[in-house]
Tab-separated table of C-alpha atoms and ligand atoms in Angstrom:
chain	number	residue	atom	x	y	z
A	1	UNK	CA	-76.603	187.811	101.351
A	2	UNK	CA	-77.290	186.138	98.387
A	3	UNK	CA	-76.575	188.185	94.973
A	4	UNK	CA	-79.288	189.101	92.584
A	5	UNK	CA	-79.622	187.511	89.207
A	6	UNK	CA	-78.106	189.092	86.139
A	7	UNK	CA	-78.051	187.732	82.652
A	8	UNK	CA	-75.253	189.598	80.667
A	9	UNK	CA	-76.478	189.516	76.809
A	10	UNK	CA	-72.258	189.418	74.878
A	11	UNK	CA	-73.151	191.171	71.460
A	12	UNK	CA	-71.302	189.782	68.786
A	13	UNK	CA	-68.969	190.892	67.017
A	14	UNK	CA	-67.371	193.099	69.119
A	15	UNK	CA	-64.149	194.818	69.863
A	16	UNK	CA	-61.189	194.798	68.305
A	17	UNK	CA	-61.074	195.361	63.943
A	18	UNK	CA	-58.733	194.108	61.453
A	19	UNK	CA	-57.747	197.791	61.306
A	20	UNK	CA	-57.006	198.227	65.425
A	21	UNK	CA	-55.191	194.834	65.226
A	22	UNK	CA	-53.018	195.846	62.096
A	23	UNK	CA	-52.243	199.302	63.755
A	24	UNK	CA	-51.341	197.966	67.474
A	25	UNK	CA	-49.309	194.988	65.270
A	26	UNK	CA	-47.573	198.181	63.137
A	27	UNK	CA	-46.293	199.489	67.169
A	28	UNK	CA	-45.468	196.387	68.545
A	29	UNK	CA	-43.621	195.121	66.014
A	30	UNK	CA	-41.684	198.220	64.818
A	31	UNK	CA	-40.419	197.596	68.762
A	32	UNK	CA	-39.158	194.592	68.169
A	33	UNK	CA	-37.260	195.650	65.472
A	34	UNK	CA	-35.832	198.790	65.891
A	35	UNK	CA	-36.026	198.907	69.527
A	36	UNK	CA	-37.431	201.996	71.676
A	37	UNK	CA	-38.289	204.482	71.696
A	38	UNK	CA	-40.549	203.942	68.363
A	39	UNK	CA	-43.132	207.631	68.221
A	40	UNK	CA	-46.479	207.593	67.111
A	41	UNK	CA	-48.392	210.361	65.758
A	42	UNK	CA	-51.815	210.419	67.715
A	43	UNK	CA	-53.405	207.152	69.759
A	44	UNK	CA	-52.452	204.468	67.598
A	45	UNK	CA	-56.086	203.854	68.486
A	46	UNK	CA	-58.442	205.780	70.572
A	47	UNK	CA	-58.440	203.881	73.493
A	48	UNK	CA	-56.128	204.828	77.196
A	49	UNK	CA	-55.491	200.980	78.467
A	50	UNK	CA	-54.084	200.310	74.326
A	51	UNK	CA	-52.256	203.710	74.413
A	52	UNK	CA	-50.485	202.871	78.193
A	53	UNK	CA	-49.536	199.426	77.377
A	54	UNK	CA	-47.745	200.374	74.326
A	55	UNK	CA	-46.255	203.133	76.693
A	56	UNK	CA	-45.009	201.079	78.966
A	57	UNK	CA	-43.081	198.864	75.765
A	58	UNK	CA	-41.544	202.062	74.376
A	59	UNK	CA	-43.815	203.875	72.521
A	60	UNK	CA	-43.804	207.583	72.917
A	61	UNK	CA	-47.135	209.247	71.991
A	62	UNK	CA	-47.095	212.976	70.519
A	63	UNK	CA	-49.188	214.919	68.574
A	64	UNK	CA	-47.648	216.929	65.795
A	65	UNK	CA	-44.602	215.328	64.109
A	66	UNK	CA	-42.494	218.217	65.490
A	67	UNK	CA	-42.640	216.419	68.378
A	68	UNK	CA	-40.433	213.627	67.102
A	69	UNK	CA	-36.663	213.752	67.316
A	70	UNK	CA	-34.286	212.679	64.435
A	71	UNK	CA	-33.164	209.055	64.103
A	72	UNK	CA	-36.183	207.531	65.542
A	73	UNK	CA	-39.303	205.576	63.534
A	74	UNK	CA	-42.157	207.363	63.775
A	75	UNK	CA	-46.089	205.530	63.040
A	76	UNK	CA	-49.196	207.481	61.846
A	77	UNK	CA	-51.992	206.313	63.635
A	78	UNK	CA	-54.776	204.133	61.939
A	79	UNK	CA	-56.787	207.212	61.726
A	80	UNK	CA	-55.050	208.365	58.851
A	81	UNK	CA	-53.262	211.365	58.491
A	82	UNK	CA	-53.246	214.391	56.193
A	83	UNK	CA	-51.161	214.029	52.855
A	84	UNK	CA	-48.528	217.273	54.234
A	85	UNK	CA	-47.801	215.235	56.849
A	86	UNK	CA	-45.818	211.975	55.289
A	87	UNK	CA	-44.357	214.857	52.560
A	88	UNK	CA	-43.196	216.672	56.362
A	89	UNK	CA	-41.979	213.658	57.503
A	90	UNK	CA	-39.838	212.751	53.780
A	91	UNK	CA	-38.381	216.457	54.155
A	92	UNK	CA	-36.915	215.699	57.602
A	93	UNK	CA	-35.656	212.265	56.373
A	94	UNK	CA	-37.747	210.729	58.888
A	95	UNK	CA	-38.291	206.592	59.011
A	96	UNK	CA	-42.073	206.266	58.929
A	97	UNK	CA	-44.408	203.323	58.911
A	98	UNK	CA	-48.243	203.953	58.095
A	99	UNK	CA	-50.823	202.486	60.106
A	100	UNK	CA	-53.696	203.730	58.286
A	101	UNK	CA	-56.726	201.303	57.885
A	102	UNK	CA	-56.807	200.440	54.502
A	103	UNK	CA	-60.376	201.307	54.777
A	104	UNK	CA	-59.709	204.696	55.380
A	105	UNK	CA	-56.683	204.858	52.699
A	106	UNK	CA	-59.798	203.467	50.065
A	107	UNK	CA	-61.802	206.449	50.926
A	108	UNK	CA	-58.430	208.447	50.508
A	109	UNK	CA	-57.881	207.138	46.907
A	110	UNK	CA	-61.997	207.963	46.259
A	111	UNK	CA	-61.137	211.665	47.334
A	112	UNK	CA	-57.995	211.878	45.037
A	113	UNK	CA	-60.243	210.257	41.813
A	114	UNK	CA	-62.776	212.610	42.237
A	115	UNK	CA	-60.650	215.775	42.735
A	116	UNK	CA	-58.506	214.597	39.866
A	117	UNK	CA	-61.741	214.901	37.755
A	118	UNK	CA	-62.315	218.182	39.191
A	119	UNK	CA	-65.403	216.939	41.011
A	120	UNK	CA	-66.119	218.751	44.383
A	121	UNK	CA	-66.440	216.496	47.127
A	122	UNK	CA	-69.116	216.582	50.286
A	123	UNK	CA	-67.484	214.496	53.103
A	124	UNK	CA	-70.244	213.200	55.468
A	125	UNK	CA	-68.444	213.237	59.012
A	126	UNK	CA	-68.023	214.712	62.014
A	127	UNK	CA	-65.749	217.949	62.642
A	128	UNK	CA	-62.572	217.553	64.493
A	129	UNK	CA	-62.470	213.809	63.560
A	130	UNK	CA	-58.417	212.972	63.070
A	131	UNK	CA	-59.949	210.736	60.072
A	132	UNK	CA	-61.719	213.670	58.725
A	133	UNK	CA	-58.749	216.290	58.759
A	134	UNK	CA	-56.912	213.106	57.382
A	135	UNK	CA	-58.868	212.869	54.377
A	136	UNK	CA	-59.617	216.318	53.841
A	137	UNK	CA	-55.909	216.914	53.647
A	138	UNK	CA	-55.402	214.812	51.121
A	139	UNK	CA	-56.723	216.946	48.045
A	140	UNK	CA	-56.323	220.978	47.694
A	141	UNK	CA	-57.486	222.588	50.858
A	142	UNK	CA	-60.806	223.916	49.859
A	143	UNK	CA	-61.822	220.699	47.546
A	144	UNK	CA	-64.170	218.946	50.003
A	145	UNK	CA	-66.836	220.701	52.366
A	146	UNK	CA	-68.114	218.693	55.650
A	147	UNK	CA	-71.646	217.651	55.543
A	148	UNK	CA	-72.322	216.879	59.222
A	149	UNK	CA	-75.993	215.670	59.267
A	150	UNK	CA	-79.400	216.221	57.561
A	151	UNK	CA	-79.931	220.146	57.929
A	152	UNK	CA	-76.192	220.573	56.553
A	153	UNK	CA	-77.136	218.368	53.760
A	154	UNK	CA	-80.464	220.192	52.781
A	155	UNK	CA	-78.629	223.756	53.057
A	156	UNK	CA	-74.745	223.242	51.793
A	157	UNK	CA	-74.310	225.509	48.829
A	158	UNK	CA	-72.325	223.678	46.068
A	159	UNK	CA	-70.592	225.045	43.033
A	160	UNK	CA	-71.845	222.667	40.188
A	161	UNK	CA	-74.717	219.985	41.123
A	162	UNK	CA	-73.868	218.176	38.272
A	163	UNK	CA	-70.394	218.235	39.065
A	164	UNK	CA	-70.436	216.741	42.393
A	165	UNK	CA	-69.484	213.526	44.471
A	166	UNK	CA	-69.760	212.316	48.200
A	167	UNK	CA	-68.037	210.127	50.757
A	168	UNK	CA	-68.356	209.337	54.060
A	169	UNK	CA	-66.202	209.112	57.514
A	170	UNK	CA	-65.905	205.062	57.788
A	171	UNK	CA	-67.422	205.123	61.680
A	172	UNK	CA	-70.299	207.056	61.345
A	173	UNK	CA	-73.873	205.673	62.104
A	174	UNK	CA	-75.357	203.452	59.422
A	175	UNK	CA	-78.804	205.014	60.003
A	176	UNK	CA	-78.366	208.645	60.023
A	177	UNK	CA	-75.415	208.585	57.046
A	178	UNK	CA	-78.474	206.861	55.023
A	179	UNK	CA	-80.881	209.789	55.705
A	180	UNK	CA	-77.660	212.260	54.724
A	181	UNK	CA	-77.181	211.034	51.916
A	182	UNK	CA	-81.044	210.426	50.574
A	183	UNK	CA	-81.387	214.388	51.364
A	184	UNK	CA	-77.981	214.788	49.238
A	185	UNK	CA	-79.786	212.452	46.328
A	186	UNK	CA	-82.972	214.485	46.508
A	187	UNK	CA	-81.178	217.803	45.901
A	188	UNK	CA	-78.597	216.750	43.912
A	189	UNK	CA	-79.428	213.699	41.873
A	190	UNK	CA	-76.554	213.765	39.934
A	191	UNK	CA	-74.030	213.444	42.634
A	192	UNK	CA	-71.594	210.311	42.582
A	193	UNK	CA	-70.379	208.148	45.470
A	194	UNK	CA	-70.184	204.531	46.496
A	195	UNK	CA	-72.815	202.061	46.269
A	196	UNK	CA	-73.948	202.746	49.796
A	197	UNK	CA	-71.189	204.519	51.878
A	198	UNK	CA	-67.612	204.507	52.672
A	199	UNK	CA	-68.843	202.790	56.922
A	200	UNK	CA	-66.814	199.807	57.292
A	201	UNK	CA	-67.584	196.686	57.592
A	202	UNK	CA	-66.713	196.730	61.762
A	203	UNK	CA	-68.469	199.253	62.061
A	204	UNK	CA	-71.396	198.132	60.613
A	205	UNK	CA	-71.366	194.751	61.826
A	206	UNK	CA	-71.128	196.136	65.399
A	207	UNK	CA	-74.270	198.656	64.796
A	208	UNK	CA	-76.297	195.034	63.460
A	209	UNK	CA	-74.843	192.732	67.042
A	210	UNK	CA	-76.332	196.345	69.139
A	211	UNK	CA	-79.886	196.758	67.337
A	212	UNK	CA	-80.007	192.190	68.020
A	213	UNK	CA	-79.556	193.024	71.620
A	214	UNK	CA	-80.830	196.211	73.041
A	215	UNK	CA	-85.083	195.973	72.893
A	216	UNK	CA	-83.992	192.888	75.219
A	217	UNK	CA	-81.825	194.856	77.787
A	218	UNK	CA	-82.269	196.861	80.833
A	219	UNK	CA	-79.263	198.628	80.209
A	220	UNK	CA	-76.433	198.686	77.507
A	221	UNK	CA	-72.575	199.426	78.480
A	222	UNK	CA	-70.080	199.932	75.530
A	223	UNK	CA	-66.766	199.414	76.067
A	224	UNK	CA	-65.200	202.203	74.722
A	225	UNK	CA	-63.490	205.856	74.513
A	226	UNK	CA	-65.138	209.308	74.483
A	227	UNK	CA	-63.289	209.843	71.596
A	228	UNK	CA	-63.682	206.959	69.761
A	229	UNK	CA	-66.321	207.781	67.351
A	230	UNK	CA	-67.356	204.181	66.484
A	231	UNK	CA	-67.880	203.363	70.087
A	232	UNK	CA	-70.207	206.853	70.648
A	233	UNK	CA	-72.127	205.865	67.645
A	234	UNK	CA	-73.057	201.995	69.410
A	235	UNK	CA	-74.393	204.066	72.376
A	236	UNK	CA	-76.449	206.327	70.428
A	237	UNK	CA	-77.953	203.202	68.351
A	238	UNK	CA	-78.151	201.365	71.407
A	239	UNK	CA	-80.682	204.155	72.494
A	240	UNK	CA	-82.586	204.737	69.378
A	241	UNK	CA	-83.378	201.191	69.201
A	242	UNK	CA	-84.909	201.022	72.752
A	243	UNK	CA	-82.469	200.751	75.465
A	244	UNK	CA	-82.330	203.941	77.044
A	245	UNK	CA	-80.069	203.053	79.419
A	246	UNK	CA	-77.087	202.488	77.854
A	247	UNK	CA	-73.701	204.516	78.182
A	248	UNK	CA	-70.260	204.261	77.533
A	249	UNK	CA	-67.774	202.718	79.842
A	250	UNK	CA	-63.793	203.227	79.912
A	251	UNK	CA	-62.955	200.599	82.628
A	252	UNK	CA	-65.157	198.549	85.005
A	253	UNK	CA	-64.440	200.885	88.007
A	254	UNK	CA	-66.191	203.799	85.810
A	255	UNK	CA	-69.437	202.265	86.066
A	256	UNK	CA	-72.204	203.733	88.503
A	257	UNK	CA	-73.805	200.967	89.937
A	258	UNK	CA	-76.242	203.376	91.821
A	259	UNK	CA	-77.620	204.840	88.444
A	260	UNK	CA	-77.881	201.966	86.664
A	261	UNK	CA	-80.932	201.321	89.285
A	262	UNK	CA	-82.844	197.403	89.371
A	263	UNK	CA	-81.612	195.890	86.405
A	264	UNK	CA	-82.031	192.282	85.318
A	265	UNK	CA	-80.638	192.088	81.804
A	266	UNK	CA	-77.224	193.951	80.621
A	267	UNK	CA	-76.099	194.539	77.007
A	268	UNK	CA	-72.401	194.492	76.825
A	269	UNK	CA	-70.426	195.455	73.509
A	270	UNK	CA	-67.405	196.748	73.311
A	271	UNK	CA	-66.253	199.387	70.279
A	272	UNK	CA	-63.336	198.635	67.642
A	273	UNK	CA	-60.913	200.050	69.586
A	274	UNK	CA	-61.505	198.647	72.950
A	275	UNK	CA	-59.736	194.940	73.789
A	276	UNK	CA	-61.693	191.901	75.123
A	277	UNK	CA	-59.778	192.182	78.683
A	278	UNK	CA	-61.452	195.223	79.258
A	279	UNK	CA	-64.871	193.409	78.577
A	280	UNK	CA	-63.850	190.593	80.665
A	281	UNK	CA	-63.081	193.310	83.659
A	282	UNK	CA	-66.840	194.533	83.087
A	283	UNK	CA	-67.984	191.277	83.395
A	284	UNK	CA	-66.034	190.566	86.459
A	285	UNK	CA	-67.260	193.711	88.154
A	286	UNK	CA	-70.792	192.004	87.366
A	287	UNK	CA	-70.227	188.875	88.768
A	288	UNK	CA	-68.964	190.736	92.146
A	289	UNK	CA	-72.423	192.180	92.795
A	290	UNK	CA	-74.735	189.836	90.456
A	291	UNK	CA	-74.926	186.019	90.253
A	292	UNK	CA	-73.992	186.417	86.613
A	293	UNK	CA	-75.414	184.227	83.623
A	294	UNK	CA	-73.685	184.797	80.437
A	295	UNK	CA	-75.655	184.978	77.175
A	296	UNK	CA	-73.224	184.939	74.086
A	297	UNK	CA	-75.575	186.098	71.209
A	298	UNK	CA	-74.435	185.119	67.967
A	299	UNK	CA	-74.058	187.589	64.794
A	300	UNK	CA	-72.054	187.910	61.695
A	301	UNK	CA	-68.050	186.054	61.718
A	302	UNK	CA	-65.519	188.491	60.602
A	303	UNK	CA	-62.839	186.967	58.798
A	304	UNK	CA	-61.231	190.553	57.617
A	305	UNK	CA	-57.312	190.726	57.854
A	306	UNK	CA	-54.917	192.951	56.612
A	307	UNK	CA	-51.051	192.708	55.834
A	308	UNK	CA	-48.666	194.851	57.839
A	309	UNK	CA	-46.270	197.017	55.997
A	310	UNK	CA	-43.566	195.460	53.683
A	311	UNK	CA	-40.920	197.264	56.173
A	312	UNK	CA	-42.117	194.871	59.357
A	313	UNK	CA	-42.101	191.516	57.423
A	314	UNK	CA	-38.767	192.041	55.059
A	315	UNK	CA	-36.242	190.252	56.236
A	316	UNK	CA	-33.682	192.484	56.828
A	317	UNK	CA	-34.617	196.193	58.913
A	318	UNK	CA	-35.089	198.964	56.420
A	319	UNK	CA	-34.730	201.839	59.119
B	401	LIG	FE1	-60.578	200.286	59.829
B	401	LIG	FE2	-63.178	200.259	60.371
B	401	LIG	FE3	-61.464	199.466	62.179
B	401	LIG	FE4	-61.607	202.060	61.546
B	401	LIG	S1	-63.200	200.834	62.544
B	401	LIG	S2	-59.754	200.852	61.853
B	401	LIG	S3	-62.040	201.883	59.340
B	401	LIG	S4	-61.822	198.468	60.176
């Protein structure tokens, strides 16, 4: 029988960051150097097939640094990590390497400057977050509320509206985090806070190569974790900008065919924490059922990079 056509509409950019690369380099190399096993606090990046492959090199994955035995390197993921918890790790005389984005250690640095100015500090984010209870823990615990979305930000009782700043989780959604923080101008016109917001570049760039593609789809898969907040966020802009069928997909043998229904045109994305082979596996699930044409739709070149950690490019091991 022959196969029905499909054109698969590639958003661009996609996939990996600078920041993703930089932490998965931070693992990978610290393997090389000191050997295994090399322990890393949290997913290095939320995403299983990244997490198991650096598994199966050595890597042991915990949770709380308690979990890590002495004499061994331990990483903090790119997610950052609360400011108790590299002063926990100097107490135990533990070798640590940080693979922090610097994106997120920038909004870091904005939280210190404003506390040290004794400015209170609305973080726009989502709850539970590991990026959000990293940058909350790095002022006084009590310095920063959570500002979630719109109704927070019309209601959240603050001590001194002239007295006042905001940031922002760097994954969020471009569109609502605008909204947030108009209703934040409007009752507090004197706040401070970056030009726009603290959202990366990847993400952003990745929201723009979604909104290009989805009024032309069918259906919209993004390649991505439940827990990767970046990834959830392409879904829900995928949907608000007229593709209601689009969902998130861990590995091609997640995807119900059945529910997708007749569909002639695909969106595929993938988010910042998701590699290209997992894309290419999506696609080669399509071809298996669809006589597959491939539409690569241009969008912006990233050129971002950033350098790895003076202890993985020294010449001689500092561990
Ligand atoms: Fe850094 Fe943005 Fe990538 Fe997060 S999504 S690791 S903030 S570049």
């Amino acid at each position: 029988m022959s196969k029905k056509p499909l054109t698969v509409l590639l958003a661009n950019p996609r996939g990996f960051c600078a920041g993703v690369e930089r932490a998965i380099e931070i693992v990978e190399r610290a393997l090389e150097r000191y050997g295994a096993p090399v322990y890393v606090r949290h997913e290095i990046v939320h995403n299983r097939f990244v997490v198991e492959s650096l598994e199966a090199k050595g890597a042991v994955f915990v949770e709380e640094l308690e979990e890590v035995p002495e004499g061994v390197p331990v990483i903090f993921s790119a997610h950052g990590v609360p400011k108790e918890v590299p002063s926990e790790a100097e107490r135990r005389r533990l070798f640590y390497l940080d693979a922090t984005c610097p994106l997120v250690s920038k909004v870091h640095r904005e939280a210190e400057r404003h506390a040290r100015v004794g400015r209170q500090i609305l973080l726009i984010g989502h709850a539970g977050h590991p990026e959000v209870i990293g940058t909350m823990g790095q002022v006084e615990e009590g310095a920063i509320l959570l500002v979630e979305n719109v109704d927070e930000a019309e209601s959240v009782q603050v001590d001194d509206p002239e007295n006042l700043a905001y940031i922002t989780q760097t994954t969020l959604s471009v569109d609502d985090t605008i909204e947030i923080i108009a209703a934040l101008r409007r009752r507090f016109p004197a706040i401070d806070g970056p030009k726009k917001e603290d959202i990366c570049y990847a993400t952003t760039n990745r929201q723009e190569a979604v909104k290009a593609i989805a009024r032309n789809c069918d259906a919209l898969m993004v390649v991505g974790a439940p827990n990767s907040s970046n990834s959830q966020r392409l879904v829900e802009v995928a949907r608000r900008e007229g593709c209601p069928k689009s969902l998130l997909v861990q590995r091609a043998a997640d995807i119900d065919w059945e529910a997708l229904g007749e569909i002639q045109r695909l969106g595929l994305t993938a988010g910042a924490s998701a590699p290209e082979v997992l894309v290419e596996e999506v696609i080669a699930a399509c071809r298996d059922r669809f006589d597959v044409q491939l539409q690569n739709v241009s969008g912006v070149v990233e050129d971002v990079t950033f350098k790895l950690p003076r202890e993985l490019t020294a010449k001689t091991a500092s561990a």
